[in-house]
Short mmCIF file of C-alpha atoms in Angstrom, two decimals:
data_model
loop_
_atom_site.label_atom_id
_atom_site.label_comp_id
_atom_site.label_asym_id
_atom_site.label_seq_id
_atom_site.Cartn_x
_atom_site.Cartn_y
_atom_site.Cartn_z
CA UNK A 219 6.61 3.45 72.95
CA UNK A 220 8.25 1.42 75.68
CA UNK A 221 10.83 -1.04 74.41
CA UNK A 222 13.36 -3.34 76.01
CA UNK A 223 15.91 -4.62 73.51
CA UNK A 224 18.31 -7.35 74.49
CA UNK A 225 21.65 -8.45 73.12
CA UNK A 226 22.03 -11.42 70.81
CA UNK A 227 22.41 -15.13 71.41
CA UNK A 228 25.50 -16.42 73.15
CA UNK A 229 27.30 -19.76 73.25
CA UNK A 230 29.64 -20.55 76.12
CA UNK A 231 31.58 -23.51 77.41
CA UNK A 232 30.96 -24.88 80.90
CA UNK A 233 32.75 -22.81 83.53
CA UNK A 234 32.68 -19.64 81.47
CA UNK A 235 30.73 -16.43 82.05
CA UNK A 236 28.17 -14.57 79.97
CA UNK A 237 26.90 -11.00 80.05
CA UNK A 238 23.52 -10.08 78.60
CA UNK A 239 22.36 -6.52 78.07
CA UNK A 240 18.88 -4.97 78.05
CA UNK A 241 18.44 -1.46 76.65
CA UNK A 242 15.34 0.49 77.62
CA UNK A 243 13.63 3.25 75.67
CA UNK A 244 10.34 5.10 75.66
CA UNK A 245 10.19 5.84 79.39
CA UNK A 246 12.31 7.22 82.20
CA UNK A 247 14.87 4.46 82.75
CA UNK A 248 15.57 5.33 86.38
CA UNK A 249 11.91 5.24 87.43
CA UNK A 250 11.20 1.50 87.15
CA UNK A 251 12.67 -1.73 88.49
CA UNK A 252 14.05 -4.16 85.93
CA UNK A 253 13.84 -7.89 86.60
CA UNK A 254 15.61 -10.81 84.99
CA UNK A 255 13.66 -14.00 84.24
CA UNK A 256 14.90 -17.13 82.53
CA UNK A 257 13.22 -20.02 80.75
CA UNK A 258 14.99 -23.30 80.18
CA UNK A 259 14.00 -25.23 77.05
CA UNK A 260 10.43 -26.46 77.38
CA UNK A 261 10.22 -25.20 80.95
CA UNK A 262 8.51 -22.43 82.88
CA UNK A 263 9.63 -19.00 84.04
CA UNK A 264 12.17 -18.44 86.84
CA UNK A 265 13.11 -15.08 88.34
CA UNK A 266 16.83 -14.44 88.91
CA UNK A 267 16.50 -11.07 90.59
CA UNK A 268 15.94 -7.39 90.10
CA UNK A 269 17.85 -4.14 89.86
CA UNK A 270 16.92 -0.61 90.84
CA UNK A 271 18.27 1.38 87.85
CA UNK A 272 18.35 4.57 89.90
CA UNK A 273 20.50 3.40 92.80
CA UNK A 274 22.00 0.30 91.23
CA UNK A 275 20.77 -1.74 94.19
CA UNK A 276 20.07 -5.37 93.45
CA UNK A 277 18.20 -8.31 94.89
CA UNK A 278 19.32 -11.72 93.72
CA UNK A 279 17.55 -15.05 94.12
CA UNK A 280 19.29 -17.16 96.74
CA UNK A 281 19.80 -19.91 94.18
CA UNK A 282 21.98 -17.59 92.09
CA UNK A 283 23.80 -15.64 94.78
CA UNK A 284 27.52 -15.61 94.12
CA UNK A 285 27.02 -16.35 90.43
CA UNK A 286 24.81 -13.49 89.25
CA UNK A 287 25.75 -9.83 88.95
CA UNK A 288 23.27 -7.21 87.83
CA UNK A 289 24.52 -3.74 86.86
CA UNK A 290 23.30 -0.72 84.99
CA UNK A 291 24.63 2.15 82.92
CA UNK A 292 22.32 5.11 83.21
CA UNK A 293 24.05 6.94 80.37
CA UNK A 294 23.00 4.12 78.04
CA UNK A 295 19.65 3.26 79.68
CA UNK A 296 20.93 -0.28 79.84
CA UNK A 297 21.00 -2.99 82.47
CA UNK A 298 23.26 -6.01 82.40
CA UNK A 299 23.03 -9.54 83.72
CA UNK A 300 26.27 -11.46 84.19
CA UNK A 301 26.18 -15.15 85.06
CA UNK A 302 29.37 -16.97 86.06
CA UNK A 303 30.48 -20.59 86.37
CA UNK A 304 28.05 -21.68 83.71
CA UNK A 305 26.79 -25.25 83.49
CA UNK A 306 24.50 -26.94 81.01
CA UNK A 307 21.64 -26.24 83.42
CA UNK A 308 22.05 -22.54 82.62
CA UNK A 309 21.08 -23.10 79.00
CA UNK A 310 17.96 -20.97 78.70
CA UNK A 311 16.37 -17.89 77.23
CA UNK A 312 17.01 -14.93 79.50
CA UNK A 313 14.43 -12.13 79.56
CA UNK A 314 14.52 -8.70 81.11
CA UNK A 315 11.19 -7.24 82.14
CA UNK A 316 10.04 -3.91 83.50
CA UNK A 317 8.61 -4.00 86.99
CA UNK A 318 6.84 -1.40 89.05
CA UNK A 319 7.90 2.19 89.60
CA UNK A 320 10.51 2.61 92.32
CA UNK A 321 8.31 4.58 94.71
CA UNK A 322 5.89 1.69 95.06
CA UNK A 323 6.50 -1.46 97.09
CA UNK A 324 8.41 -3.97 94.99
CA UNK A 325 5.83 -6.53 96.02
CA UNK A 326 3.31 -4.67 93.94
CA UNK A 327 3.00 -4.54 90.22
CA UNK A 328 3.34 -6.80 87.27
CA UNK A 329 5.96 -7.10 84.53
CA UNK A 330 4.38 -4.97 81.85
CA UNK A 331 7.07 -4.89 79.16
CA UNK A 332 9.54 -7.61 78.26
CA UNK A 333 12.66 -7.85 76.19
CA UNK A 334 12.67 -10.23 73.27
CA UNK A 335 14.86 -12.72 75.10
CA UNK A 336 18.48 -13.82 74.74
CA UNK A 337 19.30 -17.48 74.21
CA UNK A 338 22.34 -18.58 76.18
CA UNK A 339 23.62 -22.01 75.25
CA UNK A 340 26.19 -23.73 77.46
CA UNK A 341 27.89 -26.60 75.70
CA UNK A 342 31.30 -28.16 75.55
CA UNK B 293 7.75 -27.75 91.67
CA UNK B 294 6.38 -24.24 91.26
CA UNK B 295 5.25 -22.12 94.18
CA UNK B 296 2.02 -21.37 92.34
CA UNK B 297 0.22 -24.43 91.03
CA UNK B 298 -1.44 -24.48 87.63
CA UNK B 299 -2.87 -27.37 85.62
CA UNK B 300 -0.39 -28.45 82.92
CA UNK B 301 -2.96 -28.26 80.17
CA UNK B 302 -6.51 -27.30 79.30
CA UNK B 303 -8.37 -27.46 76.02
CA UNK B 304 -11.54 -26.21 74.42
CA UNK B 305 -13.27 -25.87 71.10
CA UNK B 306 -13.56 -22.55 69.30
CA UNK B 307 -16.24 -20.40 70.86
CA UNK B 308 -16.16 -22.22 74.18
CA UNK B 309 -15.14 -20.95 77.61
CA UNK B 310 -12.15 -22.27 79.50
CA UNK B 311 -10.71 -21.48 82.89
CA UNK B 312 -7.19 -21.85 84.24
CA UNK B 313 -6.63 -22.08 87.97
CA UNK B 314 -3.68 -20.84 90.00
CA UNK B 315 -3.30 -22.04 93.57
CA UNK B 316 -0.92 -20.46 96.02
CA UNK B 317 -0.45 -20.31 99.77
CA UNK B 318 -0.66 -18.03 102.79
CA UNK B 319 2.73 -16.62 101.84
CA UNK B 320 1.67 -15.26 98.46
CA UNK B 321 -1.94 -15.06 97.28
CA UNK B 322 -3.21 -15.65 100.80
CA UNK B 323 -1.26 -12.68 102.14
CA UNK B 324 -3.08 -10.42 99.74
CA UNK B 325 -0.39 -10.05 97.14
CA UNK B 326 -1.81 -9.46 93.71
CA UNK B 327 -1.79 -12.06 90.97
CA UNK B 328 -0.93 -11.30 87.37
CA UNK B 329 -1.37 -13.38 84.24
CA UNK B 330 0.82 -13.67 81.15
CA UNK B 331 0.30 -15.21 77.74
CA UNK B 332 3.27 -16.72 75.96
CA UNK B 333 2.96 -17.61 72.31
CA UNK B 334 5.53 -20.06 70.91
CA UNK B 335 8.97 -18.50 70.48
CA UNK B 336 7.99 -15.16 71.96
CA UNK B 337 8.36 -13.31 75.24
CA UNK B 338 5.53 -13.46 77.77
CA UNK B 339 2.90 -10.75 77.34
CA UNK B 340 1.02 -9.19 80.26
CA UNK B 341 -2.61 -10.27 80.01
CA UNK B 342 -4.12 -9.39 83.39
CA UNK B 343 -2.61 -7.28 86.15
CA UNK B 344 -3.54 -6.71 89.78
CA UNK B 345 -5.93 -9.68 89.88
CA UNK B 346 -8.58 -8.55 87.42
CA UNK B 347 -7.40 -5.67 85.25
CA UNK B 348 -6.78 -5.83 81.52
CA UNK B 349 -4.03 -3.73 79.92
CA UNK B 350 -5.07 -1.65 76.96
CA UNK B 351 -5.46 -3.83 73.88
CA UNK B 352 -6.32 -7.07 75.65
CA UNK B 353 -9.76 -8.28 74.52
CA UNK B 354 -12.52 -8.44 77.11
CA UNK B 355 -12.80 -12.16 76.34
CA UNK B 356 -10.06 -12.47 78.96
CA UNK B 357 -11.04 -12.01 82.59
CA UNK B 358 -9.65 -13.09 85.93
CA UNK B 359 -10.47 -13.22 89.61
CA UNK B 360 -8.78 -13.94 92.92
CA UNK B 361 -10.12 -15.25 96.18
CA UNK B 362 -8.06 -16.29 99.18
CA UNK B 363 -5.18 -18.47 98.08
CA UNK B 364 -6.55 -19.10 94.58
CA UNK B 365 -6.99 -17.25 91.35
CA UNK B 366 -8.40 -18.08 87.97
CA UNK B 367 -8.21 -16.86 84.41
CA UNK B 368 -11.24 -17.24 82.14
CA UNK B 369 -11.25 -17.06 78.38
CA UNK B 370 -14.59 -16.88 76.61
CA UNK B 371 -15.31 -17.15 72.89
CA UNK B 372 -12.17 -19.23 72.43
CA UNK B 373 -10.23 -18.50 69.25
CA UNK B 374 -7.41 -20.36 67.53
CA UNK B 375 -5.06 -17.48 68.28
CA UNK B 376 -5.54 -18.04 72.01
CA UNK B 377 -3.51 -21.24 71.82
CA UNK B 378 -0.55 -20.45 74.05
CA UNK B 379 0.95 -21.08 77.47
CA UNK B 380 -0.51 -19.04 80.31
CA UNK B 381 1.37 -18.20 83.50
CA UNK B 382 0.18 -16.73 86.77
CA UNK B 383 2.64 -14.68 88.83
CA UNK B 384 2.68 -13.14 92.28
CA UNK B 385 4.95 -12.12 95.14
CA UNK B 386 5.95 -14.43 97.96
CA UNK B 387 6.98 -13.25 101.41
CA UNK B 388 8.85 -16.41 102.34
CA UNK B 389 11.03 -17.05 99.34
CA UNK B 390 13.98 -15.80 97.38
CA UNK B 391 13.34 -14.65 94.76
CA UNK B 392 10.14 -13.08 95.92
CA UNK B 393 8.59 -12.94 92.47
CA UNK B 394 7.13 -16.32 91.68
CA UNK B 395 5.43 -17.91 88.70
CA UNK B 396 3.11 -20.80 88.20
CA UNK B 397 4.36 -23.68 86.14
CA UNK B 398 2.33 -22.62 83.13
CA UNK B 399 -0.79 -24.03 81.48
CA UNK B 400 -0.81 -25.00 77.83
CA UNK B 401 -4.12 -24.06 76.22
CA UNK B 402 -5.02 -26.11 73.17
CA UNK B 403 -7.82 -24.92 70.92
CA UNK B 404 -9.33 -28.06 69.44
#
């Protein structure tokens, strides 16, 4: 069965960086986009961007450009989200989610499987 | 302010029918991009409930249905059950924004 398993909770001080991982199993890792979505406490869902696990190509939300890096390791079926220059506003649960297959338009498709979420807390 | 607009809350008694609206614009739903719906139970990840406007993934009860017309979409839940109490999000793609994948603000469903 398809599973996305994320790394554990993190606590960082303002100005630091954090790297969250998302390991996929149960399907061909390089066939589907992976997206990163975050949810601040008591708030809604916000998309940070997506990665093409086959090529490594990324698309980052303008709001996060310069602060977000998305990478993948195909030998581990794992994608990573790194967020730099953290502030308290970055305190949130970060989810990875599987998007559509790469040969379809990225505008199509839903997020059919999600990781369990990783809580990142930024506090001095 | 979310790109897709949902009511903050709806409520209904067990057995009743409720609907949740999702209003977009010419850059997303109005362009013909599909809308998808997710259910988020407290402390859990969102779960895909409806995809491509009106399709249910395997395992989702047929009490859940959805439709889309123009720049609006709606999710309907019939035969309301206590376990349906959750936050529901609509999601689509937007041609004018970055990121292109956009969510509604979420609607909290309370089963009375």
